[in-house]
PDB file of C-alpha atoms in Angstrom:
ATOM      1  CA  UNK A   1     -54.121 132.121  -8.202  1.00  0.00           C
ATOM      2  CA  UNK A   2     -54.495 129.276 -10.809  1.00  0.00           C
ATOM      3  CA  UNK A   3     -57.602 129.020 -13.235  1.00  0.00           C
ATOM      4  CA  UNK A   4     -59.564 126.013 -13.308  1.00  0.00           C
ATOM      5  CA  UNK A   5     -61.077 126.627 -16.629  1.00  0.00           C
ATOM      6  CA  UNK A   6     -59.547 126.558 -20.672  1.00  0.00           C
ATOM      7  CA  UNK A   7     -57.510 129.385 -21.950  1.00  0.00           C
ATOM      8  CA  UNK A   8     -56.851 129.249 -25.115  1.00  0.00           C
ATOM      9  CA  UNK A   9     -54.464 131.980 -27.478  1.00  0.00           C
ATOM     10  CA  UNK A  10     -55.328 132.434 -31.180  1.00  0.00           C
ATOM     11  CA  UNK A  11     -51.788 132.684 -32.718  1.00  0.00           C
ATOM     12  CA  UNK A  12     -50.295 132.440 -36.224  1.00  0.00           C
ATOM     13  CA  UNK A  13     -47.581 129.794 -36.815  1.00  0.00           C
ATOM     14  CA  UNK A  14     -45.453 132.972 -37.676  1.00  0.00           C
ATOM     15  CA  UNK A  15     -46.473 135.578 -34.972  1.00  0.00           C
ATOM     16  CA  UNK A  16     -43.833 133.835 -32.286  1.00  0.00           C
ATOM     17  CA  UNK A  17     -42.949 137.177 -31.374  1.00  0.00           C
ATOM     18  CA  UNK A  18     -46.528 137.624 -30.188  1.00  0.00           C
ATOM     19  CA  UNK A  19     -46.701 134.249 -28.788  1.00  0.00           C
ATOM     20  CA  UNK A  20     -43.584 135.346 -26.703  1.00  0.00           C
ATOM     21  CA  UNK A  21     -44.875 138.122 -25.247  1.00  0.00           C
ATOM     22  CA  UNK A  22     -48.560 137.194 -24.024  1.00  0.00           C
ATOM     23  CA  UNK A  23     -47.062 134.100 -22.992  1.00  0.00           C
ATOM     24  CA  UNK A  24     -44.692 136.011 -20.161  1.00  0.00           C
ATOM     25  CA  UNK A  25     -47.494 137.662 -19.524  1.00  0.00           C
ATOM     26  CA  UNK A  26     -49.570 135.017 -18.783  1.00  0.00           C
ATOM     27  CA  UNK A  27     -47.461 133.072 -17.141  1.00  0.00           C
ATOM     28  CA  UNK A  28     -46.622 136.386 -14.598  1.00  0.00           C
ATOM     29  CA  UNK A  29     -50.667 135.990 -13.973  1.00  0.00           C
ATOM     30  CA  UNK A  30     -50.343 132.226 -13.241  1.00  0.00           C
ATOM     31  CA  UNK A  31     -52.816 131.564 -16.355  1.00  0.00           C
ATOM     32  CA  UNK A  32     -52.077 128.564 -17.962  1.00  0.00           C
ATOM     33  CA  UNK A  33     -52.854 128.509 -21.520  1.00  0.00           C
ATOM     34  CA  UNK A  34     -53.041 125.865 -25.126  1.00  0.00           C
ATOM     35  CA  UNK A  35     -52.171 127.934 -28.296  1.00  0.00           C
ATOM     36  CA  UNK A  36     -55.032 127.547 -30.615  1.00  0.00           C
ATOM     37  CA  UNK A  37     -52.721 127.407 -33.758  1.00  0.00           C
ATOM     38  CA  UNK A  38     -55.208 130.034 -35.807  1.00  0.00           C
ATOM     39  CA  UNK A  39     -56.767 128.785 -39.254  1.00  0.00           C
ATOM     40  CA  UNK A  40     -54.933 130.597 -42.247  1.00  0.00           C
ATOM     41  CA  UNK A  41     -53.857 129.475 -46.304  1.00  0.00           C
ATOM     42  CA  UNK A  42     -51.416 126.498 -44.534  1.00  0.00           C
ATOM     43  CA  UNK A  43     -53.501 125.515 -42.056  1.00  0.00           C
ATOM     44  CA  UNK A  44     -57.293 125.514 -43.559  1.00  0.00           C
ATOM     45  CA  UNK A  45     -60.481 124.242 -41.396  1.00  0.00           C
ATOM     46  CA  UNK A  46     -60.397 121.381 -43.221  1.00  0.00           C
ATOM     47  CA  UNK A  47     -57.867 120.314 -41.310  1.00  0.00           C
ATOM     48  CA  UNK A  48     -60.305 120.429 -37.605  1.00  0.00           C
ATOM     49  CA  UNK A  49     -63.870 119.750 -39.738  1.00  0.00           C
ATOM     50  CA  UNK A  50     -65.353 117.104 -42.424  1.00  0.00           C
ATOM     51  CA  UNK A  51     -65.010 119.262 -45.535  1.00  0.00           C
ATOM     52  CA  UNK A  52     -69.575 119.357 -46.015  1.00  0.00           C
ATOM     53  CA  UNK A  53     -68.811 120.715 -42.025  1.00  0.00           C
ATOM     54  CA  UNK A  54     -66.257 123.321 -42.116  1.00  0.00           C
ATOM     55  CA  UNK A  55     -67.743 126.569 -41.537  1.00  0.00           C
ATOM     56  CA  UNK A  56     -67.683 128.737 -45.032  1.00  0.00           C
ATOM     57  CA  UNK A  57     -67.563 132.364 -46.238  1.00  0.00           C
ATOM     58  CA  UNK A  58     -70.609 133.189 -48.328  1.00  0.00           C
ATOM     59  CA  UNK A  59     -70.282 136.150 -50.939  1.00  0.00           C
ATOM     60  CA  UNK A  60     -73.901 135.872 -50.909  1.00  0.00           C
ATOM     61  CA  UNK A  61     -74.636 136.513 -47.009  1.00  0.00           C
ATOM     62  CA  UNK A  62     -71.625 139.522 -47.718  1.00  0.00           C
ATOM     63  CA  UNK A  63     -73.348 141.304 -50.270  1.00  0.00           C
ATOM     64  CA  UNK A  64     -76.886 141.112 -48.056  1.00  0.00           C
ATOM     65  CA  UNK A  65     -75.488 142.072 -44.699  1.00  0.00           C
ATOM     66  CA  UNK A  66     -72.156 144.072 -44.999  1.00  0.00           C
ATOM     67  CA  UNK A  67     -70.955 146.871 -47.075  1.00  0.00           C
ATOM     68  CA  UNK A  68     -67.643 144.697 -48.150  1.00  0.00           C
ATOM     69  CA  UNK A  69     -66.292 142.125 -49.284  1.00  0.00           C
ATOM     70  CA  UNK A  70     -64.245 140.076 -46.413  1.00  0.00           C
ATOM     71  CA  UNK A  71     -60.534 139.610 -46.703  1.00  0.00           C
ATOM     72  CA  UNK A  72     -58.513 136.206 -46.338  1.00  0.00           C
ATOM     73  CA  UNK A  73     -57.433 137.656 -42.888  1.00  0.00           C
ATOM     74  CA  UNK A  74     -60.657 138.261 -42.159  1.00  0.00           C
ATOM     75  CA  UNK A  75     -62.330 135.168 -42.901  1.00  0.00           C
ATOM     76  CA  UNK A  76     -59.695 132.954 -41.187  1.00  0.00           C
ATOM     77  CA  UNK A  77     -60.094 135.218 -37.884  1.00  0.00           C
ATOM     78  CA  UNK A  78     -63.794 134.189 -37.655  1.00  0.00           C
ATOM     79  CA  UNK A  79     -63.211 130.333 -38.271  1.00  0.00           C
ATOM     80  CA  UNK A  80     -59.918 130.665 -35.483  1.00  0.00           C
ATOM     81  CA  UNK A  81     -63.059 131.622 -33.222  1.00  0.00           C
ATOM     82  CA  UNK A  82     -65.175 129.099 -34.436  1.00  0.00           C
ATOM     83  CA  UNK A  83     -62.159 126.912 -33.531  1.00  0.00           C
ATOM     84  CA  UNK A  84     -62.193 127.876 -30.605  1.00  0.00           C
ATOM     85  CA  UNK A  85     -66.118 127.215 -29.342  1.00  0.00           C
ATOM     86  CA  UNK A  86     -65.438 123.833 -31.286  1.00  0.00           C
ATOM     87  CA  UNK A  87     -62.772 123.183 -28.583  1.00  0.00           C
ATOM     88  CA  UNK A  88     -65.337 124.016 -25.869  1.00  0.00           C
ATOM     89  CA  UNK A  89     -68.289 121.443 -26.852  1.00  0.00           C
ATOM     90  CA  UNK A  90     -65.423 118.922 -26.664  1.00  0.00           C
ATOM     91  CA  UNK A  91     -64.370 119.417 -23.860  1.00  0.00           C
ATOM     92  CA  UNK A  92     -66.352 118.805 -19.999  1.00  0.00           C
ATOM     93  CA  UNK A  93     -65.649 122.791 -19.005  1.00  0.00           C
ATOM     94  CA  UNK A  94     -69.059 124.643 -18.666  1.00  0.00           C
ATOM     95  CA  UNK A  95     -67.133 128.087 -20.155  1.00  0.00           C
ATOM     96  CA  UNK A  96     -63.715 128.904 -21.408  1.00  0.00           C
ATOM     97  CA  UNK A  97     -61.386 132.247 -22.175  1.00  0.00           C
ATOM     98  CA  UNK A  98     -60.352 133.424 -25.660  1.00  0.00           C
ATOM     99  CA  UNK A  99     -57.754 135.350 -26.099  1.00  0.00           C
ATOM    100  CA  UNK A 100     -56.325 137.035 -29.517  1.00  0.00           C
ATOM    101  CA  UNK A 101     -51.903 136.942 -29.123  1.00  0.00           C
ATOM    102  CA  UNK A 102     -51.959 141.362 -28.621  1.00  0.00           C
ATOM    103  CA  UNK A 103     -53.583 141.388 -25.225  1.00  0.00           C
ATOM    104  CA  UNK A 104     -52.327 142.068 -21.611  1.00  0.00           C
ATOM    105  CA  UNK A 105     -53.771 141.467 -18.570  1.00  0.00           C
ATOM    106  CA  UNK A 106     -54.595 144.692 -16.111  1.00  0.00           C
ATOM    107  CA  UNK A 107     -52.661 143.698 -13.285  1.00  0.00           C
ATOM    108  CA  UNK A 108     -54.901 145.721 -10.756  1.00  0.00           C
ATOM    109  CA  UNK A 109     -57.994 143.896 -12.781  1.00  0.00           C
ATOM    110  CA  UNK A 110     -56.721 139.951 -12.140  1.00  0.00           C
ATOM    111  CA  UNK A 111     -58.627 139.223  -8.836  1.00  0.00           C
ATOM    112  CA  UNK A 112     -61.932 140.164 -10.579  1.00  0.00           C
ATOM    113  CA  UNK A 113     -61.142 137.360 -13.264  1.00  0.00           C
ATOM    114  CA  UNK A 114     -62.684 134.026 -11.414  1.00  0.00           C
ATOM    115  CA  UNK A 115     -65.825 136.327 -10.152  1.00  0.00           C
ATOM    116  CA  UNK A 116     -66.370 138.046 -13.412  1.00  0.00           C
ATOM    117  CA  UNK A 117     -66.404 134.692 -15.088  1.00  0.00           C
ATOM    118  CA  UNK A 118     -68.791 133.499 -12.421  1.00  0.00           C
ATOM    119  CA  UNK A 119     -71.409 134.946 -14.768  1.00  0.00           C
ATOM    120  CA  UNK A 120     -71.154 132.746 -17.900  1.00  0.00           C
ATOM    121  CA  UNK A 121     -72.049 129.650 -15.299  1.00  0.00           C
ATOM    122  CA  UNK A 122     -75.861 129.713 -16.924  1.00  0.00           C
ATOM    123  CA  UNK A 123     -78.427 127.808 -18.760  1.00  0.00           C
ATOM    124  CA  UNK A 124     -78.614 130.980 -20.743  1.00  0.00           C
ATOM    125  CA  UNK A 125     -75.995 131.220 -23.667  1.00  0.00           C
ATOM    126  CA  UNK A 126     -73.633 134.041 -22.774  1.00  0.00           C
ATOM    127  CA  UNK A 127     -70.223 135.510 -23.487  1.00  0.00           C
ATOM    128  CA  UNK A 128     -68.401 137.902 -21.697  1.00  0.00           C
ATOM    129  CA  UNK A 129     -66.312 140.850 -23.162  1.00  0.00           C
ATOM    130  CA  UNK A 130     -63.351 141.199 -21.368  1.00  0.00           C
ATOM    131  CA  UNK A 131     -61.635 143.924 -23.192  1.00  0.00           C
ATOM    132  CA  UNK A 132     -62.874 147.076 -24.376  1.00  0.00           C
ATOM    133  CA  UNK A 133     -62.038 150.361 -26.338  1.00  0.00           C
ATOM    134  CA  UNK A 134     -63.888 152.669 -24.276  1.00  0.00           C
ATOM    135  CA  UNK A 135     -66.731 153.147 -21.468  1.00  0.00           C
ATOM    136  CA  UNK A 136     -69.759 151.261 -22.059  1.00  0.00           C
ATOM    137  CA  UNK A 137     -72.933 151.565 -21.389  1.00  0.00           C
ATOM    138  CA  UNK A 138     -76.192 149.590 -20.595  1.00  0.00           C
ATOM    139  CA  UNK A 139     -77.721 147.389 -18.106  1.00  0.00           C
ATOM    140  CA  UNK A 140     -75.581 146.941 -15.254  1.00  0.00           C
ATOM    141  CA  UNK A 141     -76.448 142.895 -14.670  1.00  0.00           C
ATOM    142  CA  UNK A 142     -73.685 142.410 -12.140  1.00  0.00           C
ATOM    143  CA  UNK A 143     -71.610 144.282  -9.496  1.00  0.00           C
ATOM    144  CA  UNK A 144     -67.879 142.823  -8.444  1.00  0.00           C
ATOM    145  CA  UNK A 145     -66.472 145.201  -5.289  1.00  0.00           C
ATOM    146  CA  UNK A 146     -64.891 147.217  -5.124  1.00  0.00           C
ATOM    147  CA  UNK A 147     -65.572 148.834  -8.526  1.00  0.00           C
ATOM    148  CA  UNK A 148     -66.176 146.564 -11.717  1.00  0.00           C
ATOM    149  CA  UNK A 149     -69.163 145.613 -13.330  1.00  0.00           C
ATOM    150  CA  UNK A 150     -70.626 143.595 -15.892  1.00  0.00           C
ATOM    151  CA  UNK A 151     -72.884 145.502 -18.138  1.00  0.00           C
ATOM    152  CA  UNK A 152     -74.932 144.371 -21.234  1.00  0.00           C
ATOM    153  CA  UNK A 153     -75.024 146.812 -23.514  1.00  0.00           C
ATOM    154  CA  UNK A 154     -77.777 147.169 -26.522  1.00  0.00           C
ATOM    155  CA  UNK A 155     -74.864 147.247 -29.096  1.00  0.00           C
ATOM    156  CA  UNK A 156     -71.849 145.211 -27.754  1.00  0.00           C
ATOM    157  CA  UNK A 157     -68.652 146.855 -28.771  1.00  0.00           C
ATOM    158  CA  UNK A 158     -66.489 145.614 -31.559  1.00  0.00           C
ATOM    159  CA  UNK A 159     -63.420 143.735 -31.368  1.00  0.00           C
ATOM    160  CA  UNK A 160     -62.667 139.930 -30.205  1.00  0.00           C
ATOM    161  CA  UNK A 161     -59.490 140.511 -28.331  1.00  0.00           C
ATOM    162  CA  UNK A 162     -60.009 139.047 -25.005  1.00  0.00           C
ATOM    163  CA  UNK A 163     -63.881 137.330 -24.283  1.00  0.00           C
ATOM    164  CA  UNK A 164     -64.862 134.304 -22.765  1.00  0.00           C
ATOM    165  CA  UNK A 165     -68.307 131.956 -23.358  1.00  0.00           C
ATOM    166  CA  UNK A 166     -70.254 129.141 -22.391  1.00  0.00           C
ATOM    167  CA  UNK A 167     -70.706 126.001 -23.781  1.00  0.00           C
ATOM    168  CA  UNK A 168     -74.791 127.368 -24.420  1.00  0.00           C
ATOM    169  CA  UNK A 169     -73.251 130.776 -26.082  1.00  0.00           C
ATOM    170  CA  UNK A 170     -70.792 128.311 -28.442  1.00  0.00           C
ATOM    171  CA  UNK A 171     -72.885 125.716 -29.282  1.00  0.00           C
ATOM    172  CA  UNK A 172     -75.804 129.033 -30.731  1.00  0.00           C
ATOM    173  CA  UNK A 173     -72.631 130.577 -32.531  1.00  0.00           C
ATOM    174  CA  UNK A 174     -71.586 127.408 -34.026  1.00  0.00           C
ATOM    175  CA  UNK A 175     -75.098 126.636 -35.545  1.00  0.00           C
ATOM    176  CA  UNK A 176     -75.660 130.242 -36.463  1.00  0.00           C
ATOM    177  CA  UNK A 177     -72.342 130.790 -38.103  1.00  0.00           C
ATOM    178  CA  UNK A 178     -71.953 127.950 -40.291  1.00  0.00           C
ATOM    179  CA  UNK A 179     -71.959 130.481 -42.927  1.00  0.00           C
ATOM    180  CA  UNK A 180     -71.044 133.953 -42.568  1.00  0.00           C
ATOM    181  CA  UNK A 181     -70.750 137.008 -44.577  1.00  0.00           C
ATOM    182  CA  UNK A 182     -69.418 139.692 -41.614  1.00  0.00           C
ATOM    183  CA  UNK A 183     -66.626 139.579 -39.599  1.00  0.00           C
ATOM    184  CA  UNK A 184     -66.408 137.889 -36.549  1.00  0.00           C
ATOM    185  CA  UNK A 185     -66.791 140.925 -34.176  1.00  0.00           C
ATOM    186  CA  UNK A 186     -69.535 142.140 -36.153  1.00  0.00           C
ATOM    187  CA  UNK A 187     -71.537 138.334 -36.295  1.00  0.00           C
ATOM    188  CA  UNK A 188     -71.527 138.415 -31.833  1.00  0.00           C
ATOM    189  CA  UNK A 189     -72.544 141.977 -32.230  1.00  0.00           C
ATOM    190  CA  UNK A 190     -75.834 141.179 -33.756  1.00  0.00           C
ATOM    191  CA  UNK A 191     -77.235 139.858 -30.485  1.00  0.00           C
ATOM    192  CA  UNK A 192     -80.518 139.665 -31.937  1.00  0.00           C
ATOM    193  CA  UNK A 193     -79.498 137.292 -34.861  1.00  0.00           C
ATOM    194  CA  UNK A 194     -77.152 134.317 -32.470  1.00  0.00           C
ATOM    195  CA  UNK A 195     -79.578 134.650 -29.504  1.00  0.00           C
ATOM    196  CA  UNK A 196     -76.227 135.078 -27.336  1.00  0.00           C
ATOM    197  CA  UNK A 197     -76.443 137.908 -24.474  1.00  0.00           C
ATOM    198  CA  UNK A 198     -73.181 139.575 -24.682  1.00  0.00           C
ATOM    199  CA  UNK A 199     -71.975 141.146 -21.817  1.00  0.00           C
ATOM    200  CA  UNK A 200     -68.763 143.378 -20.512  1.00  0.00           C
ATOM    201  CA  UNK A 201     -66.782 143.961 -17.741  1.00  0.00           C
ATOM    202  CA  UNK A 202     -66.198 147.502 -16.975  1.00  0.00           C
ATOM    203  CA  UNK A 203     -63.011 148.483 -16.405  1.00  0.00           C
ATOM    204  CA  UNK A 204     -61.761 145.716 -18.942  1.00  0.00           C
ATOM    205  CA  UNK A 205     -59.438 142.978 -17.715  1.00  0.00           C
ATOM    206  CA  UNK A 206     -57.213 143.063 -20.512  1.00  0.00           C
ATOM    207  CA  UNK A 207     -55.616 145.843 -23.131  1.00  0.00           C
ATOM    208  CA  UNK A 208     -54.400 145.733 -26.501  1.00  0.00           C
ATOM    209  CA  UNK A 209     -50.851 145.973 -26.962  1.00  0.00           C
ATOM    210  CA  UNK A 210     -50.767 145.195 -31.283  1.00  0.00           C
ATOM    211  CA  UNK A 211     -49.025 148.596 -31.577  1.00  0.00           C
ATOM    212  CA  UNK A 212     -45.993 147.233 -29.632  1.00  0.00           C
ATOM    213  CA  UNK A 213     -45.922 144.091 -31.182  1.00  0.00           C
ATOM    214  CA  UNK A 214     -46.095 144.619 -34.982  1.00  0.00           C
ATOM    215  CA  UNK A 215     -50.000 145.854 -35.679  1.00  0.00           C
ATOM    216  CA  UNK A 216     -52.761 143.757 -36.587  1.00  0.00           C
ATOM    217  CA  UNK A 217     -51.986 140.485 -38.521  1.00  0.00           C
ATOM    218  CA  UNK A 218     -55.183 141.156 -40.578  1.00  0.00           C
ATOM    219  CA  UNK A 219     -53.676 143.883 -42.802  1.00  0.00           C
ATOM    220  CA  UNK A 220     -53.946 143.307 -46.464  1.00  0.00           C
ATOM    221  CA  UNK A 221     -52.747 147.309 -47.585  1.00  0.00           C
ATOM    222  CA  UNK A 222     -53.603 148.044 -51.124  1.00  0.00           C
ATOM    223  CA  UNK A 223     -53.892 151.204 -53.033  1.00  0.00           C
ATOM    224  CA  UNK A 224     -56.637 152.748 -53.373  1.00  0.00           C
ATOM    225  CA  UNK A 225     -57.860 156.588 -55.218  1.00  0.00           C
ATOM    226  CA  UNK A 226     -59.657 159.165 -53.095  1.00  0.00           C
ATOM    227  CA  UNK A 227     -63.090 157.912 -54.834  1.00  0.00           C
ATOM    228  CA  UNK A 228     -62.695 154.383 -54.037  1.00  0.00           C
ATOM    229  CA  UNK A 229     -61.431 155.043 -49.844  1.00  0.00           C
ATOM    230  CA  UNK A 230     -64.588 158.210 -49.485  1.00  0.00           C
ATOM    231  CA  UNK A 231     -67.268 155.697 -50.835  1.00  0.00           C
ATOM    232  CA  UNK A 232     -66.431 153.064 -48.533  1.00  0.00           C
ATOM    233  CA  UNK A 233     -65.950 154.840 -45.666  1.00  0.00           C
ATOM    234  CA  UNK A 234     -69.570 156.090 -46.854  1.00  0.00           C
ATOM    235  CA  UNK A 235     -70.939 152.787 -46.693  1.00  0.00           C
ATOM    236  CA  UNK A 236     -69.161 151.935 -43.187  1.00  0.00           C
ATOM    237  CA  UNK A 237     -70.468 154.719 -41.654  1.00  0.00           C
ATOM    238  CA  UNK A 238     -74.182 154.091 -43.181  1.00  0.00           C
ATOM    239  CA  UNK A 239     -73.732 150.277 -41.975  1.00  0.00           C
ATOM    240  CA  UNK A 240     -73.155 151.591 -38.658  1.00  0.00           C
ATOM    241  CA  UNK A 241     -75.666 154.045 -38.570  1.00  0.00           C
ATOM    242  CA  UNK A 242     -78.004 151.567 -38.976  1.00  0.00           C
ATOM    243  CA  UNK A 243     -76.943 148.716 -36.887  1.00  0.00           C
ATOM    244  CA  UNK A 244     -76.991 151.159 -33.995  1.00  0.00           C
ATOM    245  CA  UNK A 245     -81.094 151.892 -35.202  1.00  0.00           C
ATOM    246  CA  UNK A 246     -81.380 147.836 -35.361  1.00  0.00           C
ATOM    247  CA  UNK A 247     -80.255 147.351 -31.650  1.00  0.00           C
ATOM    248  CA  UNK A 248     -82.421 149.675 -30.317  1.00  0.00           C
ATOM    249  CA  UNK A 249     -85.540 148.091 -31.733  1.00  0.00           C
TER     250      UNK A 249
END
């Protein structure tokens, strides 16, 4: 079973080892797939947007919505997305997959793939989870037999692993995320802020596989004293506290 719609693979120039392995996976799947060669220090958004266009990290938003300051990893994860929905508008599909390079397809969960996606064909802007750390719950909006479901949740889980959009969904985030002060996962999370509904597919279709292929290529390790690592975990904790208040409003 071929796909008739874009997959695209955020990978680092130097992650080949990555690019190796969900690329045998894929390819076992009969997904075909374009590397989206991810933004980073050598390859900057300047290089896909008019410099007054490129979408930009504001301290300012940071300090306002999140308890710290972004790192470079960070920063250049959410413009690979933006990339990506950049990719979409030009081309004619109506939605397309993203995929991070540390993900693996369920093999009992591939037939549900073309139906599951069947729900991001909508006016409505929408993207689709399709991995996910644990259970979730919410609305069930959708039912795919024999036993997965697409649920909307009131707080859609973190992480941008494995999702898929619409051209409505990319063309909200793109407007809405010319500046940014959060992570990516943490911007689509804020359903209330992109106007995006944000749904997932229960059991996921894909599963992380970082810890066999290096860990995350976001790491920036520094030293830190006891003080320094209790307050911010303080703050994280209080930041999720209440975004968990905000989404049931």
């Amino acid at each position: 079973m071929t796909s008739n719609f874009p997959v695209w693979v955020i990978n680092l120039e130097r992650s080949k080892d990555r690019l190796a392995a969900i690329t045998q996976d894929l390819n076992h799947h009969q997904l075909p797939f374009t590397r989206l060669n991810a933004i980073s220090p050598d390859n900057p958004p300047n290089s896909y947007w008019l410099s007054e266009e490129a979408p930009r990290y504001s301290e300012h938003l940071n300090k306002r919505g999140y308890f710290t300051s972004l790192k470079v990893g960070e920063i250049s994860c959410f413009q690979s997305h933006q990339l990506a929905w950049k990719w979409l508008l030009a081309s004619s599909a109506p939605y397309a997959m993203v995929l991070e390079d540390d993900v693996q397809i369920i093999p009992n969960m591939r037939g549900h793939l073309c139906e599951a996606l069947g729900w991001l064909d909508s006016t409505e802007p929408r993207m689709l989870k399709l991995y996910s750390k644990r259970p979730i719950g919410g609305e069930v909006v959708a039912r795919l037999p024999p036993h997965a479901t697409i649920t909307v949740p009131r707080l859609p889980p973190l992480g941008t692993q494995a999702q898929a959009l619409n051209r409505a969904a990319a063309k909200l985030l793109l407007q809405r995320g010319k500046e940014f002060g959060v992570p990516v996962d943490v911007f689509l999370q804020a359903t209330w802020e992109t106007g995006v509904t944000v749904g997932a597919i229960q059991p996921p279709l894909f599963t992380e596989v970082s810890a066999t292929t290096g860990g995350s290529t976001l790491s920036e390790r520094s030293k830190r004293n006891l003080w320094v690592t209790l307050t911010r975990e303080f703050l994280r904790l209080r930041f999720r506290i209440n975004r968990h208040l905000r989404a049931r409003q």
